[in-house]
Amino acid sequence: MAHNILEINNLSRQFKIGGMLLGKKIVAVDKVDLKLPGDKPQIMSIVGESGCGKTTLARMILRLQEPSSGDIRLDGTPLSHYDKRQHRKEFLKKVQPIFQNPFTSFSMRKTVDTYLFETALNLEIAKTKQEAQRIVSEVLHSVGLELNHISGKYPNQFSGGELQRISIARALIPKPSLIVADEPVAMIDASLRMNIVNLFKKLKDEYKVNFIYITHDLSTAYYVSDYIATMYRGQLIEFGDARNILNKPSHPYTELLLDSIPRVGKKWNEDMVLPDMEDKEYGLNGCKFANRCMYAQDICRSIDPNKVYIDPEHMVLCFKHNDYK
Ligand SMILES: Nc1ncnc2c1ncn2[C@@H]1O[C@H](COP(=O)(O)OP(=O)(O)OP(=O)(O)O)[C@@H](O)[C@H]1O
Ligand code: SF4
Ligand SMILES: [Mg+2]
């Protein structure tokens, strides 16, 4: 039976904002179920406008944030297994992060090559300095850089694009099975974004590594994804094979987002965030998209839509598709 590299079941995370009495609850991630098949390496993009819960979901997968409820399994093993001190390195060998701002991923007082060597030695990927040098040269070469060009240099001597390549190289050192990249190109010059994202595609096959690529930038997700997960107000509202979703978006919100694709580099949140509506939508009964949906019916405003599987790998959370049940 095919196994899942990542399996997320009924995962939620709430935040309380404001005081004890007058504070309110934000459900940043709301009962998310997600499976990333492990038969071959995949790139899964998580897309959606600002505040929909992408980073909170990523941080829970990276064990940087505790879920309020639900569970996450990596290759069948619950993440709680890695809570034990003796298993923490094991986790870092399997799952690596790439963050939005490469300048905060590196210590400004340490040369970049030292940092890479330390990663190889601390994670026990290399036993000697020579072995670390061989591994670091190899990963740098894979991202289009050479060790002798970066040796002895500090992070501020690189451009954002170069430094992000170096953080990708760092993430590759343990040959992880999953890399979680949260908006990795958001701070990079628009003309260089596709180069970085295309690199994910190359590395996916070269290192047999799965990527979760979190982005606002639908145009980049369009070219590299095997799977697309769309989030809206904390909920996973559509998930499936990228080709199916791009050719036949089934949730009205995904449909709306896809209309923006031809405008390369466009960020969804520029047009679509309605901040004054956000808080109200979090607490709405029924479908959270109903106020913006041209297909909304009375039922959409009173009952939560259930998951409908258009095919075994294509899920949508919308009443419009209830005939497929
Ligand atoms: N530590 C926190 N405390 C309180 N609220 C939080 C916290 N972290 C996130 N939130 C809230 O949870 C919701 C989801 O935030 P999250 O950062 O996950 O969204 P996002 O999709 O990554 O947004 P962006 O595209 O802007 O990065 C937002 O309403 C946010 O304000
Ligand atoms: S459930 Fe109703 S309101 Fe929500 S997206 Fe579907 S049709 Fe629109
Ligand atoms: Mg975010």
Short mmCIF file of C-alpha atoms and ligand atoms in Angstrom, two decimals:
data_model
loop_
_atom_site.label_atom_id
_atom_site.label_comp_id
_atom_site.label_asym_id
_atom_site.label_seq_id
_atom_site.Cartn_x
_atom_site.Cartn_y
_atom_site.Cartn_z
CA MET A 1 0.00 0.00 0.00
CA ALA A 2 1.36 3.45 -0.91
CA HIS A 3 2.44 5.33 2.19
CA ASN A 4 2.09 9.05 2.83
CA ILE A 5 5.19 11.10 3.46
CA LEU A 6 3.01 13.55 5.38
CA GLU A 7 -0.39 12.96 6.89
CA ILE A 8 -2.30 15.65 8.74
CA ASN A 9 -5.51 14.74 10.57
CA ASN A 10 -8.09 17.16 11.94
CA LEU A 11 -5.37 19.70 12.77
CA SER A 12 -6.38 22.94 14.48
CA ARG A 13 -4.58 25.83 16.12
CA GLN A 14 -6.33 28.63 17.95
CA PHE A 15 -4.93 31.88 19.27
CA LYS A 16 -6.42 34.08 21.89
CA ILE A 17 -5.93 37.77 21.23
CA GLY A 18 -6.69 40.61 23.61
CA GLY A 19 -7.41 40.26 27.35
CA MET A 20 -8.91 37.33 29.25
CA LEU A 21 -12.39 38.88 29.38
CA LEU A 22 -12.71 40.90 26.22
CA GLY A 23 -10.26 38.88 24.14
CA LYS A 24 -11.36 36.87 21.14
CA LYS A 25 -10.39 33.58 19.65
CA ILE A 26 -8.81 33.24 16.22
CA VAL A 27 -8.93 29.81 14.65
CA ALA A 28 -5.77 30.17 12.54
CA VAL A 29 -5.89 26.56 11.33
CA ASP A 30 -9.28 24.87 11.37
CA LYS A 31 -9.63 21.05 11.22
CA VAL A 32 -7.20 20.57 8.36
CA ASP A 33 -6.79 17.10 6.80
CA LEU A 34 -4.00 16.68 4.28
CA LYS A 35 -2.04 13.81 2.76
CA LEU A 36 1.09 14.04 0.68
CA PRO A 37 1.63 10.71 -1.11
CA GLY A 38 5.13 9.29 -0.71
CA ASP A 39 5.42 7.13 -3.84
CA LYS A 40 7.61 9.73 -5.55
CA PRO A 41 8.89 13.17 -4.50
CA GLN A 42 6.30 15.93 -4.79
CA ILE A 43 6.00 19.68 -4.57
CA MET A 44 2.86 20.73 -2.74
CA SER A 45 2.04 24.42 -2.80
CA ILE A 46 -0.04 25.92 -0.04
CA VAL A 47 -1.70 29.04 -1.35
CA GLY A 48 -4.09 31.64 -0.04
CA GLU A 49 -4.25 35.25 0.99
CA SER A 50 -2.57 36.88 3.95
CA GLY A 51 -3.76 35.62 7.34
CA CYS A 52 -5.36 32.39 6.05
CA GLY A 53 -3.13 30.21 8.27
CA LYS A 54 -0.30 29.09 5.95
CA THR A 55 2.55 29.96 8.32
CA THR A 56 0.75 28.53 11.34
CA LEU A 57 0.27 25.26 9.45
CA ALA A 58 3.95 25.26 8.34
CA ARG A 59 5.16 25.97 11.87
CA MET A 60 3.18 23.03 13.23
CA ILE A 61 4.70 20.73 10.56
CA LEU A 62 8.14 22.02 11.56
CA ARG A 63 7.38 21.46 15.27
CA LEU A 64 7.83 25.18 15.93
CA GLN A 65 4.24 25.50 17.11
CA GLU A 66 2.09 23.09 19.10
CA PRO A 67 -1.28 22.17 17.59
CA SER A 68 -4.36 22.88 19.72
CA SER A 69 -5.74 19.55 18.49
CA GLY A 70 -5.28 16.96 15.78
CA ASP A 71 -2.16 15.18 14.65
CA ILE A 72 0.64 15.20 12.10
CA ARG A 73 2.50 12.10 10.94
CA LEU A 74 5.72 11.98 9.04
CA ASP A 75 6.27 8.74 7.17
CA GLY A 76 3.70 7.21 9.52
CA THR A 77 5.39 8.43 12.74
CA PRO A 78 3.50 10.98 14.88
CA LEU A 79 5.49 14.22 15.37
CA SER A 80 5.16 13.76 19.15
CA HIS A 81 7.77 10.97 18.78
CA TYR A 82 10.35 13.69 18.08
CA ASP A 83 9.57 15.59 21.30
CA LYS A 84 12.01 13.36 23.13
CA ARG A 85 15.44 14.93 23.32
CA GLN A 86 17.16 11.90 21.78
CA HIS A 87 14.92 12.09 18.68
CA ARG A 88 15.28 15.80 17.87
CA LYS A 89 18.25 15.39 15.53
CA GLU A 90 16.41 12.58 13.81
CA PHE A 91 13.61 15.07 13.03
CA LEU A 92 16.03 17.68 11.63
CA LYS A 93 17.50 15.03 9.37
CA LYS A 94 14.03 14.38 7.95
CA VAL A 95 12.46 17.84 7.84
CA GLN A 96 14.20 21.10 7.08
CA PRO A 97 12.87 24.67 6.89
CA ILE A 98 13.56 27.49 4.47
CA PHE A 99 12.32 30.85 5.71
CA GLN A 100 11.24 34.00 3.97
CA ASN A 101 14.16 36.19 5.01
CA PRO A 102 17.52 34.52 4.34
CA PHE A 103 19.33 37.30 6.23
CA THR A 104 17.74 36.19 9.50
CA SER A 105 18.54 32.50 8.84
CA PHE A 106 22.29 33.12 9.23
CA SER A 107 24.31 34.60 12.04
CA MET A 108 25.80 37.88 10.83
CA ARG A 109 28.97 37.21 12.84
CA LYS A 110 29.78 33.85 11.32
CA THR A 111 31.07 33.15 7.83
CA VAL A 112 28.55 31.30 5.76
CA ASP A 113 30.83 28.32 5.06
CA THR A 114 31.48 27.85 8.81
CA TYR A 115 27.74 27.73 9.34
CA LEU A 116 27.36 25.06 6.64
CA PHE A 117 30.22 22.94 8.00
CA GLU A 118 28.72 23.15 11.49
CA THR A 119 25.36 21.99 10.19
CA ALA A 120 26.97 18.91 8.60
CA LEU A 121 28.97 18.11 11.74
CA ASN A 122 26.27 18.89 14.34
CA LEU A 123 23.68 16.79 12.56
CA GLU A 124 26.30 14.02 12.33
CA ILE A 125 26.03 13.89 8.56
CA ALA A 126 29.83 14.26 8.40
CA LYS A 127 32.29 12.85 10.92
CA THR A 128 35.33 14.86 9.86
CA LYS A 129 36.03 18.36 8.54
CA GLN A 130 37.09 16.84 5.17
CA GLU A 131 33.84 14.93 4.90
CA ALA A 132 31.88 18.08 5.79
CA GLN A 133 33.76 19.96 3.07
CA ARG A 134 32.83 17.33 0.49
CA ILE A 135 29.14 17.42 1.47
CA VAL A 136 28.99 21.23 1.59
CA SER A 137 30.68 21.49 -1.85
CA GLU A 138 28.15 19.03 -3.23
CA VAL A 139 25.05 20.83 -1.92
CA LEU A 140 26.37 24.23 -2.99
CA HIS A 141 27.07 22.90 -6.46
CA SER A 142 23.48 21.62 -6.61
CA VAL A 143 22.16 25.16 -6.05
CA GLY A 144 24.52 26.67 -8.62
CA LEU A 145 27.26 27.94 -6.27
CA GLU A 146 30.85 26.88 -5.59
CA LEU A 147 32.47 26.57 -2.18
CA ASN A 148 35.56 28.59 -3.13
CA HIS A 149 33.31 31.54 -4.05
CA ILE A 150 31.56 31.66 -0.71
CA SER A 151 34.42 30.67 1.62
CA GLY A 152 35.33 33.25 4.26
CA LYS A 153 32.39 35.55 3.38
CA TYR A 154 29.75 36.87 5.79
CA PRO A 155 25.99 36.88 5.02
CA ASN A 156 25.95 40.63 4.28
CA GLN A 157 28.40 40.04 1.40
CA PHE A 158 25.71 38.17 -0.56
CA SER A 159 22.56 39.28 -2.36
CA GLY A 160 19.21 38.04 -1.02
CA GLY A 161 18.94 35.60 -3.96
CA GLU A 162 22.43 34.12 -3.35
CA LEU A 163 21.81 33.83 0.36
CA GLN A 164 18.49 32.08 -0.22
CA ARG A 165 20.33 29.57 -2.47
CA ILE A 166 22.78 29.03 0.38
CA SER A 167 19.91 28.40 2.81
CA ILE A 168 18.50 25.88 0.35
CA ALA A 169 21.96 24.23 0.21
CA ARG A 170 22.01 24.16 4.03
CA ALA A 171 18.61 22.50 4.10
CA LEU A 172 19.88 19.81 1.71
CA ILE A 173 22.85 18.79 3.90
CA PRO A 174 21.00 16.04 5.83
CA LYS A 175 19.25 14.89 2.62
CA PRO A 176 15.83 15.39 4.25
CA SER A 177 12.66 13.81 2.97
CA LEU A 178 10.70 17.07 3.37
CA ILE A 179 11.61 20.75 3.01
CA VAL A 180 9.06 23.30 4.21
CA ALA A 181 9.64 26.63 2.47
CA ASP A 182 7.50 29.50 3.80
CA GLU A 183 7.37 32.31 1.22
CA PRO A 184 10.99 31.62 0.17
CA VAL A 185 10.94 34.07 -2.73
CA ALA A 186 8.84 36.86 -1.23
CA MET A 187 11.89 39.00 -0.41
CA ILE A 188 13.76 38.24 -3.60
CA ASP A 189 13.90 40.37 -6.68
CA ALA A 190 10.92 39.46 -8.89
CA SER A 191 13.21 38.69 -11.86
CA LEU A 192 15.02 35.98 -9.84
CA ARG A 193 12.02 34.29 -8.25
CA MET A 194 11.41 31.75 -10.99
CA ASN A 195 15.10 30.68 -10.84
CA ILE A 196 14.76 29.77 -7.18
CA VAL A 197 11.42 28.05 -7.61
CA ASN A 198 12.71 26.10 -10.62
CA LEU A 199 15.57 24.98 -8.43
CA PHE A 200 13.00 23.21 -6.20
CA LYS A 201 11.88 21.26 -9.23
CA LYS A 202 15.43 20.17 -10.06
CA LEU A 203 16.28 19.31 -6.44
CA LYS A 204 13.08 17.34 -5.99
CA ASP A 205 14.38 14.73 -8.44
CA GLU A 206 18.09 15.04 -7.65
CA TYR A 207 17.65 14.63 -3.87
CA LYS A 208 14.32 12.77 -3.86
CA VAL A 209 13.04 15.46 -1.52
CA ASN A 210 9.44 16.62 -1.11
CA PHE A 211 8.71 20.33 -0.87
CA ILE A 212 5.92 22.23 0.79
CA TYR A 213 6.03 25.56 -0.98
CA ILE A 214 4.02 28.28 0.73
CA THR A 215 3.28 31.27 -1.41
CA HIS A 216 1.13 34.23 -2.28
CA ASP A 217 2.57 34.19 -5.73
CA LEU A 218 0.25 32.03 -7.74
CA SER A 219 2.27 32.44 -10.91
CA THR A 220 5.25 30.56 -9.39
CA ALA A 221 3.05 27.89 -7.78
CA TYR A 222 1.45 27.32 -11.17
CA TYR A 223 4.69 26.12 -12.77
CA VAL A 224 6.16 23.88 -10.10
CA SER A 225 3.39 22.22 -8.13
CA ASP A 226 2.38 18.57 -8.20
CA TYR A 227 -0.34 19.27 -5.63
CA ILE A 228 -2.08 22.49 -4.65
CA ALA A 229 -3.72 23.14 -1.28
CA THR A 230 -5.83 26.29 -1.06
CA MET A 231 -6.55 27.76 2.36
CA TYR A 232 -9.18 30.29 3.31
CA ARG A 233 -9.70 31.64 6.84
CA GLY A 234 -7.88 28.69 8.42
CA GLN A 235 -9.67 26.01 6.43
CA LEU A 236 -8.34 23.84 3.65
CA ILE A 237 -10.98 24.58 1.04
CA GLU A 238 -9.53 22.70 -1.93
CA PHE A 239 -6.78 20.14 -2.33
CA GLY A 240 -5.68 18.03 -5.22
CA ASP A 241 -3.44 17.29 -8.14
CA ALA A 242 -2.14 20.61 -9.48
CA ARG A 243 -3.13 19.89 -13.09
CA ASN A 244 -6.73 19.09 -12.07
CA ILE A 245 -7.02 22.18 -9.93
CA LEU A 246 -5.45 24.48 -12.47
CA ASN A 247 -7.58 23.12 -15.32
CA LYS A 248 -10.77 22.79 -13.31
CA PRO A 249 -10.75 24.78 -10.07
CA SER A 250 -13.76 23.59 -8.10
CA HIS A 251 -13.99 26.02 -5.20
CA PRO A 252 -15.25 29.48 -6.18
CA TYR A 253 -12.35 31.02 -4.23
CA THR A 254 -9.70 28.98 -6.11
CA GLU A 255 -11.48 29.98 -9.31
CA LEU A 256 -11.18 33.63 -8.32
CA LEU A 257 -7.50 33.24 -7.50
CA LEU A 258 -6.69 31.52 -10.75
CA ASP A 259 -8.07 34.44 -12.70
CA SER A 260 -5.00 36.35 -11.55
CA ILE A 261 -2.39 33.97 -12.99
CA PRO A 262 -1.45 35.75 -16.21
CA ARG A 263 -0.17 38.71 -14.22
CA VAL A 264 3.22 37.29 -13.29
CA GLY A 265 4.42 38.21 -9.82
CA LYS A 266 1.01 39.42 -8.69
CA LYS A 267 0.41 38.94 -5.00
CA TRP A 268 -3.09 37.87 -4.10
CA ASN A 269 -3.27 39.86 -0.94
CA GLU A 270 -2.77 43.11 -2.83
CA ASP A 271 -6.30 42.92 -4.21
CA MET A 272 -8.13 40.46 -2.12
CA VAL A 273 -7.65 41.00 1.57
CA LEU A 274 -10.65 42.63 3.13
CA PRO A 275 -9.27 43.38 6.58
CA ASP A 276 -12.49 44.78 8.02
CA MET A 277 -14.27 41.57 7.12
CA GLU A 278 -11.62 39.23 8.44
CA ASP A 279 -12.62 39.04 12.09
CA LYS A 280 -16.28 38.64 11.25
CA GLU A 281 -15.56 35.87 8.76
CA TYR A 282 -13.63 33.87 11.33
CA GLY A 283 -16.77 33.67 13.44
CA LEU A 284 -19.32 33.12 10.66
CA ASN A 285 -21.71 30.19 10.59
CA GLY A 286 -21.64 28.21 7.41
CA CYS A 287 -19.19 28.82 4.58
CA LYS A 288 -16.59 31.47 5.42
CA PHE A 289 -16.49 32.54 1.78
CA ALA A 290 -20.26 33.13 1.49
CA ASN A 291 -20.05 36.94 1.64
CA ARG A 292 -17.79 36.96 -1.39
CA CYS A 293 -19.27 34.07 -3.34
CA MET A 294 -21.41 34.60 -6.43
CA TYR A 295 -22.93 31.10 -6.05
CA ALA A 296 -23.93 31.46 -2.38
CA GLN A 297 -27.34 29.97 -1.41
CA ASP A 298 -29.18 30.21 1.93
CA ILE A 299 -27.71 26.88 3.07
CA CYS A 300 -24.18 28.27 2.62
CA ARG A 301 -24.83 30.85 5.37
CA SER A 302 -26.28 28.46 7.92
CA ILE A 303 -24.47 25.11 7.67
CA ASP A 304 -20.75 24.37 7.37
CA PRO A 305 -19.95 22.85 3.98
CA ASN A 306 -18.69 19.29 4.11
CA LYS A 307 -15.77 17.80 2.19
CA VAL A 308 -16.67 16.54 -1.24
CA TYR A 309 -14.29 14.29 -3.19
CA ILE A 310 -14.60 15.06 -6.87
CA ASP A 311 -12.12 12.25 -7.40
CA PRO A 312 -10.14 10.32 -4.77
CA GLU A 313 -7.37 12.95 -4.81
CA HIS A 314 -9.43 16.11 -5.32
CA MET A 315 -11.22 17.50 -2.27
CA VAL A 316 -13.35 20.62 -2.17
CA LEU A 317 -15.23 22.20 0.71
CA CYS A 318 -18.29 23.64 -1.04
CA PHE A 319 -22.01 22.92 -1.33
CA LYS A 320 -21.88 23.46 -5.07
CA HIS A 321 -20.39 19.97 -5.46
CA ASN A 322 -22.64 17.98 -3.17
CA ASP A 323 -23.96 15.95 -6.13
CA TYR A 324 -20.59 14.21 -6.33
CA LYS A 325 -20.92 12.66 -2.86
N1 LIG B 1 1.20 34.02 17.66
C1 LIG B 1 0.02 34.47 17.28
N2 LIG B 1 -0.82 35.08 18.17
C2 LIG B 1 -2.05 35.51 17.79
N3 LIG B 1 -2.53 35.38 16.54
C3 LIG B 1 -1.75 34.79 15.62
C4 LIG B 1 -0.44 34.31 15.93
N4 LIG B 1 0.11 33.76 14.81
C5 LIG B 1 -0.82 33.90 13.83
N5 LIG B 1 -1.92 34.51 14.31
C6 LIG B 1 -3.16 34.82 13.57
O1 LIG B 1 -3.55 33.64 12.90
C7 LIG B 1 -4.03 33.93 11.59
C8 LIG B 1 -3.20 33.16 10.58
O2 LIG B 1 -1.88 33.70 10.56
P1 LIG B 1 -0.71 33.10 9.66
O3 LIG B 1 0.52 33.87 9.96
O4 LIG B 1 -0.66 31.63 9.83
O5 LIG B 1 -1.23 33.44 8.19
P2 LIG B 1 -0.48 33.41 6.78
O6 LIG B 1 -1.41 32.72 5.83
O7 LIG B 1 0.88 32.84 6.93
O8 LIG B 1 -0.40 34.95 6.40
P3 LIG B 1 0.73 35.73 5.55
O9 LIG B 1 0.43 35.38 4.12
O10 LIG B 1 0.47 37.16 5.85
O11 LIG B 1 2.08 35.26 5.99
C9 LIG B 1 -3.94 35.44 11.43
O12 LIG B 1 -5.19 36.00 11.74
C10 LIG B 1 -2.90 35.83 12.45
O13 LIG B 1 -3.12 37.15 12.90
S1 SF4 B 2 -20.32 26.63 0.04
FE1 SF4 B 2 -21.66 28.12 -0.96
S2 SF4 B 2 -20.83 30.15 -0.42
FE2 SF4 B 2 -19.26 28.61 0.03
S3 SF4 B 2 -18.00 28.60 -1.77
FE3 SF4 B 2 -19.49 26.97 -2.03
S4 SF4 B 2 -21.21 27.92 -3.15
FE4 SF4 B 2 -19.89 29.59 -2.35
MG MG B 3 2.80 33.57 6.55
#
